[in-house]
Short mmCIF file of C-alpha atoms in Angstrom, two decimals:
data_model
loop_
_atom_site.label_atom_id
_atom_site.label_comp_id
_atom_site.label_asym_id
_atom_site.label_seq_id
_atom_site.Cartn_x
_atom_site.Cartn_y
_atom_site.Cartn_z
CA UNK A 356 -28.46 -0.06 18.29
CA UNK A 357 -26.72 3.11 19.50
CA UNK A 358 -26.37 5.66 16.72
CA UNK A 359 -22.68 6.20 17.46
CA UNK A 360 -21.66 2.66 16.53
CA UNK A 361 -19.75 2.25 13.25
CA UNK A 362 -19.93 -0.70 10.81
CA UNK A 363 -17.70 -3.70 11.50
CA UNK A 364 -14.02 -3.09 10.66
CA UNK A 365 -14.65 0.64 10.14
CA UNK A 366 -13.16 3.01 12.72
CA UNK A 367 -12.48 6.65 13.47
CA UNK A 368 -8.86 7.79 13.58
CA UNK A 369 -8.19 9.75 16.78
CA UNK A 370 -5.69 12.63 17.12
CA UNK A 371 -2.49 10.83 18.15
CA UNK A 372 -2.96 8.15 15.44
CA UNK A 373 -4.04 10.70 12.82
CA UNK A 374 -0.89 12.68 13.49
CA UNK A 375 1.29 9.62 12.90
CA UNK A 376 -0.54 8.82 9.67
CA UNK A 377 -0.29 12.39 8.37
CA UNK A 378 3.40 12.66 9.27
CA UNK A 379 4.05 9.39 7.41
CA UNK A 380 2.00 10.54 4.41
CA UNK A 381 4.03 13.72 4.02
CA UNK A 382 7.35 11.97 4.60
CA UNK A 383 6.65 9.18 2.07
CA UNK A 384 5.23 11.47 -0.64
CA UNK A 385 8.20 13.80 -0.29
CA UNK A 386 10.52 10.81 -0.76
CA UNK A 387 8.55 9.65 -3.80
CA UNK A 388 9.12 13.08 -5.33
CA UNK A 389 12.88 12.76 -4.75
CA UNK A 390 12.74 9.66 -7.01
CA UNK A 391 10.83 11.60 -9.65
CA UNK A 392 7.27 10.34 -8.99
CA UNK A 393 4.40 12.69 -9.81
CA UNK A 394 1.35 12.79 -7.56
CA UNK A 395 -2.09 12.07 -9.01
CA UNK A 396 -5.50 12.10 -7.30
CA UNK A 397 -8.09 9.74 -8.85
CA UNK A 398 -11.76 10.09 -7.85
CA UNK A 399 -13.35 8.07 -5.06
CA UNK A 400 -15.86 6.48 -7.42
CA UNK A 401 -16.33 5.95 -11.15
CA UNK A 402 -18.32 3.84 -13.56
CA UNK A 403 -17.95 0.20 -12.58
CA UNK A 404 -16.69 -1.02 -15.93
CA UNK A 405 -13.83 1.51 -15.82
CA UNK A 406 -13.01 0.83 -12.17
CA UNK A 407 -12.76 -2.93 -12.72
CA UNK A 408 -11.07 -2.86 -16.14
CA UNK A 409 -8.18 -5.26 -16.06
CA UNK A 410 -8.72 -6.05 -12.37
CA UNK A 411 -9.20 -9.55 -11.07
CA UNK A 412 -12.27 -11.21 -9.60
CA UNK A 413 -11.06 -10.44 -6.05
CA UNK A 414 -11.28 -6.70 -6.73
CA UNK A 415 -14.83 -7.11 -8.09
CA UNK A 416 -15.90 -8.93 -4.91
CA UNK A 417 -14.32 -6.22 -2.70
CA UNK A 418 -16.02 -3.34 -4.54
CA UNK A 419 -19.14 -1.58 -3.25
CA UNK A 420 -21.61 -0.90 -6.05
CA UNK A 421 -24.32 1.75 -6.30
CA UNK A 422 -26.52 3.39 -8.94
CA UNK A 423 -25.74 6.87 -10.22
CA UNK A 424 -28.91 8.94 -9.88
CA UNK A 425 -27.77 11.20 -12.74
CA UNK A 426 -27.03 8.59 -15.41
CA UNK A 427 -28.69 5.45 -14.07
CA UNK A 428 -25.39 3.57 -14.57
CA UNK A 429 -23.67 1.44 -11.96
CA UNK A 430 -20.87 3.11 -10.06
CA UNK A 431 -18.19 1.52 -7.92
CA UNK A 432 -16.45 2.92 -4.86
CA UNK A 433 -12.79 2.16 -5.44
CA UNK A 434 -11.34 -0.86 -3.59
CA UNK A 435 -7.92 -0.29 -5.14
CA UNK A 436 -6.30 2.76 -6.81
CA UNK A 437 -3.86 0.95 -9.07
CA UNK A 438 -6.21 0.53 -12.01
CA UNK A 439 -7.26 4.16 -11.71
CA UNK A 440 -3.66 5.31 -11.94
CA UNK A 441 -3.09 3.00 -14.93
CA UNK A 442 -6.11 4.62 -16.61
CA UNK A 443 -4.60 8.07 -15.99
CA UNK A 444 -1.30 6.95 -17.57
CA UNK A 445 -2.88 5.24 -20.56
CA UNK A 446 -5.78 7.52 -21.38
CA UNK A 447 -5.12 10.99 -19.93
CA UNK A 448 -1.37 11.55 -19.84
CA UNK A 449 -0.76 9.41 -22.95
CA UNK A 450 3.02 9.87 -22.80
CA UNK A 451 5.43 7.85 -24.88
CA UNK A 452 8.22 8.15 -22.28
CA UNK A 453 8.64 6.39 -18.97
CA UNK A 454 6.15 7.80 -16.47
CA UNK A 455 6.44 7.61 -12.68
CA UNK A 456 3.25 8.25 -10.73
CA UNK A 457 2.33 8.08 -7.05
CA UNK A 458 -0.94 8.40 -5.14
CA UNK A 459 -2.57 8.28 -1.72
CA UNK A 460 -6.22 8.07 -0.72
CA UNK A 461 -8.87 6.05 1.04
CA UNK A 462 -10.26 2.91 -0.51
CA UNK A 463 -13.24 0.87 0.68
CA UNK A 464 -13.63 -2.90 0.91
CA UNK A 465 -16.82 -4.93 1.21
CA UNK A 466 -14.87 -7.33 3.40
CA UNK A 467 -11.65 -6.99 5.33
CA UNK A 468 -8.47 -8.44 3.84
CA UNK A 469 -6.34 -10.15 6.41
CA UNK A 470 -6.45 -10.48 10.18
CA UNK A 471 -7.43 -7.30 12.06
CA UNK A 472 -7.44 -5.27 8.83
CA UNK A 473 -9.68 -2.27 8.32
CA UNK A 474 -12.24 -2.12 5.51
CA UNK A 475 -11.17 1.47 4.83
CA UNK A 476 -7.43 1.38 4.15
CA UNK A 477 -5.52 4.57 3.33
CA UNK A 478 -3.69 3.31 0.26
CA UNK A 479 -0.38 4.82 -0.79
CA UNK A 480 1.71 3.60 -3.70
CA UNK A 481 3.98 4.24 -6.62
CA UNK A 482 4.01 2.97 -10.18
CA UNK A 483 6.39 3.01 -13.19
CA UNK A 484 4.92 2.83 -16.70
CA UNK A 485 6.63 2.33 -20.03
CA UNK A 486 9.69 0.21 -19.21
CA UNK A 487 9.67 -3.56 -19.63
CA UNK A 488 13.16 -4.25 -18.25
CA UNK A 489 14.05 -5.43 -14.75
CA UNK A 490 15.49 -2.00 -13.98
CA UNK A 491 11.94 -0.74 -13.30
CA UNK A 492 11.20 -3.67 -10.99
CA UNK A 493 14.47 -3.10 -9.13
CA UNK A 494 13.68 0.58 -8.62
CA UNK A 495 10.16 -0.16 -7.32
CA UNK A 496 11.56 -2.78 -4.98
CA UNK A 497 14.19 -0.33 -3.71
CA UNK A 498 11.55 2.37 -3.23
CA UNK A 499 9.30 -0.02 -1.31
CA UNK A 500 12.08 -0.91 1.11
CA UNK A 501 13.09 2.77 1.43
CA UNK A 502 9.46 3.61 2.30
CA UNK A 503 9.48 1.15 5.20
CA UNK A 504 12.86 2.45 6.33
CA UNK A 505 11.42 5.99 6.50
CA UNK A 506 8.91 4.65 9.03
CA UNK A 507 11.79 3.25 11.08
CA UNK A 508 11.14 -0.34 10.02
CA UNK A 509 14.39 -2.11 9.12
CA UNK A 510 13.55 -5.73 9.94
CA UNK A 511 11.88 -6.61 6.63
CA UNK A 512 11.46 -9.92 4.87
CA UNK A 513 10.97 -9.48 1.13
CA UNK A 514 9.06 -12.42 -0.31
CA UNK A 515 9.47 -12.97 -4.08
CA UNK A 516 7.38 -14.94 -6.58
CA UNK A 517 6.62 -14.96 -10.30
CA UNK A 518 3.19 -15.65 -11.81
CA UNK A 519 4.80 -16.75 -15.07
CA UNK A 520 5.95 -20.00 -13.49
CA UNK A 521 2.44 -21.33 -12.79
CA UNK A 522 1.12 -20.05 -16.13
CA UNK A 523 3.89 -21.90 -17.95
CA UNK A 524 3.35 -25.10 -15.94
CA UNK A 525 -0.36 -25.32 -16.80
CA UNK A 526 -0.05 -23.70 -20.24
CA UNK A 527 0.31 -27.00 -22.08
CA UNK A 528 -2.34 -28.90 -20.06
CA UNK A 529 -5.94 -28.15 -20.99
CA UNK A 530 -7.35 -29.90 -17.90
CA UNK A 531 -5.14 -27.80 -15.60
CA UNK A 532 -6.05 -24.55 -17.38
CA UNK A 533 -9.75 -25.19 -16.70
CA UNK A 534 -8.93 -25.37 -12.95
CA UNK A 535 -6.63 -22.35 -12.92
CA UNK A 536 -8.50 -20.29 -10.30
CA UNK A 537 -8.89 -23.27 -7.98
CA UNK A 538 -5.22 -24.18 -8.38
CA UNK A 539 -4.18 -20.67 -7.36
CA UNK A 540 -6.30 -20.90 -4.19
CA UNK A 541 -4.85 -24.37 -3.34
CA UNK A 542 -1.29 -23.17 -3.89
CA UNK A 543 -1.77 -20.06 -1.76
CA UNK A 544 -3.08 -22.30 1.05
CA UNK A 545 -0.27 -24.83 0.36
CA UNK A 546 -3.00 -27.47 0.34
CA UNK A 547 -1.09 -30.57 -0.86
CA UNK A 548 -4.00 -33.01 -0.39
CA UNK A 549 -6.23 -30.71 -2.43
CA UNK A 550 -3.56 -30.40 -5.13
CA UNK A 551 -3.17 -34.16 -5.32
CA UNK A 552 -6.92 -34.63 -5.69
CA UNK A 553 -7.47 -31.97 -8.34
CA UNK A 554 -4.47 -32.97 -10.43
CA UNK A 555 -5.24 -36.68 -10.75
CA UNK A 556 -6.04 -36.37 -14.46
CA UNK A 557 -3.36 -33.85 -15.37
CA UNK A 558 -0.28 -34.68 -17.41
CA UNK A 559 2.42 -36.28 -15.22
CA UNK A 560 4.85 -33.39 -15.73
CA UNK A 561 2.18 -30.81 -14.84
CA UNK A 562 1.13 -32.72 -11.73
CA UNK A 563 4.69 -33.17 -10.49
CA UNK A 564 5.46 -29.48 -10.94
CA UNK A 565 2.29 -28.35 -9.16
CA UNK A 566 2.99 -30.63 -6.20
CA UNK A 567 6.54 -29.27 -6.02
CA UNK A 568 5.57 -25.57 -5.84
CA UNK A 569 4.36 -25.44 -2.18
CA UNK A 570 7.70 -26.85 -1.05
CA UNK A 571 9.70 -24.26 -2.99
CA UNK A 572 9.84 -21.84 -0.10
CA UNK A 573 12.86 -20.48 1.78
CA UNK A 574 15.91 -18.33 1.17
CA UNK A 575 17.27 -17.46 -2.26
CA UNK A 576 18.87 -20.91 -2.60
CA UNK A 577 15.31 -22.17 -3.36
CA UNK A 578 15.78 -20.81 -6.87
CA UNK A 579 18.51 -23.38 -7.56
CA UNK A 580 16.28 -26.10 -6.21
CA UNK A 581 13.46 -24.94 -8.46
CA UNK A 582 15.72 -25.20 -11.53
CA UNK A 583 16.17 -28.90 -10.72
CA UNK A 584 12.58 -29.91 -9.95
CA UNK A 585 10.51 -27.73 -12.30
CA UNK A 586 10.18 -28.42 -16.06
CA UNK A 587 13.19 -27.22 -18.08
CA UNK A 588 11.16 -24.73 -20.12
CA UNK A 589 12.57 -21.42 -21.40
CA UNK A 590 9.78 -19.33 -19.77
CA UNK A 591 10.40 -20.93 -16.39
CA UNK A 592 14.19 -20.47 -16.68
CA UNK A 593 13.61 -16.81 -17.58
CA UNK A 594 11.30 -16.30 -14.58
CA UNK A 595 13.87 -17.85 -12.22
CA UNK A 596 16.60 -15.66 -13.71
CA UNK A 597 14.50 -12.56 -13.04
CA UNK A 598 13.87 -13.67 -9.45
CA UNK A 599 17.60 -14.24 -8.99
CA UNK A 600 18.36 -10.74 -10.27
CA UNK A 601 15.90 -9.06 -7.92
CA UNK A 602 17.05 -11.16 -4.97
CA UNK A 603 20.59 -9.92 -5.61
CA UNK A 604 19.39 -6.32 -5.91
CA UNK A 605 17.56 -6.43 -2.58
CA UNK A 606 20.31 -8.26 -0.74
CA UNK A 607 19.78 -11.97 -0.26
CA UNK A 608 19.86 -11.77 3.53
CA UNK A 609 16.40 -10.15 3.61
CA UNK A 610 14.89 -12.18 0.73
CA UNK A 611 12.75 -15.26 0.80
CA UNK A 612 11.25 -17.03 -2.20
CA UNK A 613 7.77 -18.55 -2.13
CA UNK A 614 6.73 -19.87 -5.54
CA UNK A 615 3.24 -20.68 -4.25
CA UNK A 616 2.46 -17.18 -2.91
CA UNK A 617 0.30 -16.13 -5.85
CA UNK A 618 -1.93 -13.47 -4.33
CA UNK A 619 -2.88 -11.11 -7.16
CA UNK A 620 -2.24 -13.85 -9.74
CA UNK A 621 -5.18 -12.84 -11.95
CA UNK A 622 -4.03 -9.23 -11.96
CA UNK A 623 -0.24 -9.47 -12.05
CA UNK A 624 1.75 -10.43 -15.14
CA UNK A 625 5.26 -11.24 -13.92
CA UNK A 626 7.43 -10.70 -10.86
CA UNK A 627 5.49 -10.11 -7.64
CA UNK A 628 6.70 -9.35 -4.14
CA UNK A 629 5.41 -8.84 -0.64
CA UNK A 630 7.07 -7.35 2.44
CA UNK A 631 6.55 -8.81 5.93
CA UNK A 632 7.57 -7.14 9.19
CA UNK A 633 7.57 -8.24 12.85
CA UNK A 634 4.29 -7.70 14.67
CA UNK A 635 2.02 -8.01 11.65
CA UNK A 636 0.52 -11.27 10.35
CA UNK A 637 -0.30 -9.83 6.92
CA UNK A 638 2.07 -8.46 4.30
CA UNK A 639 2.68 -4.74 5.01
CA UNK A 640 2.96 -4.02 1.28
CA UNK A 641 2.60 -5.83 -2.03
CA UNK A 642 3.74 -5.05 -5.52
CA UNK A 643 4.75 -6.46 -8.86
CA UNK A 644 4.54 -6.36 -12.62
CA UNK A 645 1.20 -5.93 -14.41
CA UNK A 646 -0.39 -4.70 -17.64
CA UNK A 647 -3.73 -3.00 -17.15
CA UNK A 648 -3.30 -0.28 -19.80
CA UNK A 649 -4.61 -2.55 -22.56
CA UNK A 650 -8.07 -2.38 -20.95
CA UNK A 651 -7.98 1.36 -21.57
CA UNK A 652 -6.84 1.04 -25.18
CA UNK A 653 -3.11 1.46 -24.65
CA UNK A 654 -0.94 -1.41 -23.42
CA UNK A 655 1.96 -0.24 -21.29
CA UNK A 656 4.36 -2.31 -19.20
CA UNK A 657 3.94 -1.37 -15.58
CA UNK A 658 5.26 -2.25 -12.14
CA UNK A 659 4.54 -0.78 -8.74
CA UNK A 660 3.64 -1.33 -5.11
CA UNK A 661 1.05 -0.14 -2.59
CA UNK A 662 0.39 -0.35 1.12
CA UNK A 663 -2.03 0.77 3.83
CA UNK A 664 -0.75 3.82 5.72
CA UNK A 665 -3.06 3.12 8.65
CA UNK A 666 -1.57 -0.34 9.06
CA UNK A 667 1.95 1.03 8.82
CA UNK A 668 1.21 3.69 11.44
CA UNK A 669 0.01 1.05 13.91
CA UNK A 670 3.48 -0.47 13.90
CA UNK A 671 5.07 2.81 15.01
CA UNK A 672 5.19 3.70 18.72
CA UNK A 673 2.88 6.45 19.94
CA UNK A 674 4.34 9.76 18.91
CA UNK A 675 5.86 12.03 21.53
CA UNK A 676 3.46 14.89 22.15
CA UNK A 677 4.32 17.94 20.11
CA UNK A 678 5.83 20.83 22.04
CA UNK A 679 3.57 23.83 22.22
CA UNK A 680 3.24 27.24 23.79
CA UNK A 681 0.33 28.20 26.03
CA UNK A 682 -1.08 31.72 25.63
CA UNK A 683 -3.85 33.51 27.51
CA UNK A 684 -6.99 34.71 25.84
CA UNK A 685 -7.14 38.49 25.65
CA UNK A 686 -6.98 41.70 23.65
CA UNK A 687 -4.05 43.26 25.43
CA UNK A 688 -1.69 45.31 23.28
CA UNK A 689 1.00 43.20 21.67
CA UNK A 690 -0.50 39.78 22.60
CA UNK A 691 -2.03 39.05 19.18
CA UNK A 692 1.12 40.27 17.43
CA UNK A 693 3.29 37.99 19.58
CA UNK A 694 1.10 34.97 18.83
CA UNK A 695 1.16 35.66 15.09
CA UNK A 696 4.95 36.02 15.19
CA UNK A 697 5.38 32.70 16.98
CA UNK A 698 3.08 30.83 14.59
CA UNK A 699 4.88 32.26 11.58
CA UNK A 700 8.07 30.84 13.12
CA UNK A 701 6.46 27.38 13.13
CA UNK A 702 5.52 27.24 16.82
CA UNK A 703 2.25 25.71 18.01
CA UNK A 704 0.48 28.32 20.13
CA UNK A 705 -2.70 27.31 21.99
CA UNK A 706 -4.84 30.05 23.51
CA UNK A 707 -6.99 29.16 26.53
CA UNK A 708 -10.61 29.99 25.89
CA UNK A 709 -12.26 31.93 28.73
CA UNK A 710 -13.02 29.64 31.63
CA UNK A 711 -11.07 26.67 30.22
CA UNK A 712 -7.57 25.36 30.74
CA UNK A 713 -5.74 24.13 27.64
CA UNK A 714 -5.22 20.47 28.40
CA UNK A 715 -4.98 18.57 25.12
CA UNK A 716 -3.43 15.13 24.84
CA UNK A 717 -1.93 15.93 21.45
CA UNK A 718 0.24 18.80 22.67
CA UNK A 719 2.70 19.34 25.52
CA UNK A 720 2.62 22.99 26.55
CA UNK A 721 6.10 23.37 28.02
CA UNK A 722 6.23 27.15 27.53
CA UNK A 723 3.87 30.04 28.01
CA UNK A 724 3.35 33.59 26.75
CA UNK A 725 3.39 35.87 29.77
CA UNK A 726 3.36 39.63 30.31
CA UNK A 727 6.40 41.00 32.13
CA UNK A 728 7.29 44.65 32.48
CA UNK A 729 4.90 45.57 29.68
CA UNK A 730 6.32 42.99 27.20
CA UNK A 731 4.97 39.63 26.08
CA UNK A 732 7.74 37.04 26.52
CA UNK A 733 8.13 33.26 26.44
CA UNK A 734 8.81 31.50 29.72
CA UNK A 735 9.53 27.81 30.27
CA UNK A 736 7.03 25.93 32.42
CA UNK A 737 8.33 23.65 35.17
#
């Protein structure tokens, strides 16, 4: 096998794509700061029990494990940064007030998630800790949509769900609770035959509600339908009220409701959402309410979202080459000073190395530094 081949679903990022990703990273982080989010930088790896604290089984399966040669303990390479940021909030910052944190960094997956996905996403996200009310969920939802808008993506479908609905449905049925993980998988696949088979021995009310969930998909009017077909339990009514509030906050025209879309069920604790955009089969971002802090000794209500910057960048057209200035290589008087002056002014100046023409795909040299009448000046190139 050639030694330049990379593992499956692992790829280099070449200049034009890297520029798009970096421009997006700066733009998004600057916008997070305008909302009051503080940047944190968790480590790439940590002890496995810390990395997986409060995370679901899916995260465990996606995590690469290795042995620390210093301590002999098992380490994990992070597959998700959310639990790390929750650890920072709960254990290091230890604030009593509302805390807003954001982050960006590479994560690594043992297997790809979704069609054409990379196993090395560049995860970026934002989290609010310390506020249990829907105001935090509404802010995170607004920030998620604003993040996509910064990338020029305005055709967004926001898909809402609530894990509390399924937990309430099966909460009073011991047989259903035993099958919880399998039920989540069947609901995500909208596998009605499988649901009918597995629920044969459940209570009639539980079975009827489970079979109704895959069909509760569509615009915000689905919430009214759900009130009619799901059990009239206070916890379900509260969950539907919360979904109604967030649908109103986002604008119902861009909202769909899918009460069987339970990805992250074992990790999330309440409202969850996903954003879908044209040209991508997978959700471009996911978020929701969770409580991981308890695993670090301090329970804190939390809500947030994250996405893969590399995936977002692929949706954006190839960037126009950056304008640059071509300069000759030399030691003539004034040349170096002129180049320094231009670069301080924010101009890209590329000097041709001896014997080579500057011909880089990333830059468009539309001007040049030339010597005229003893002075170095800028001239436009035809």
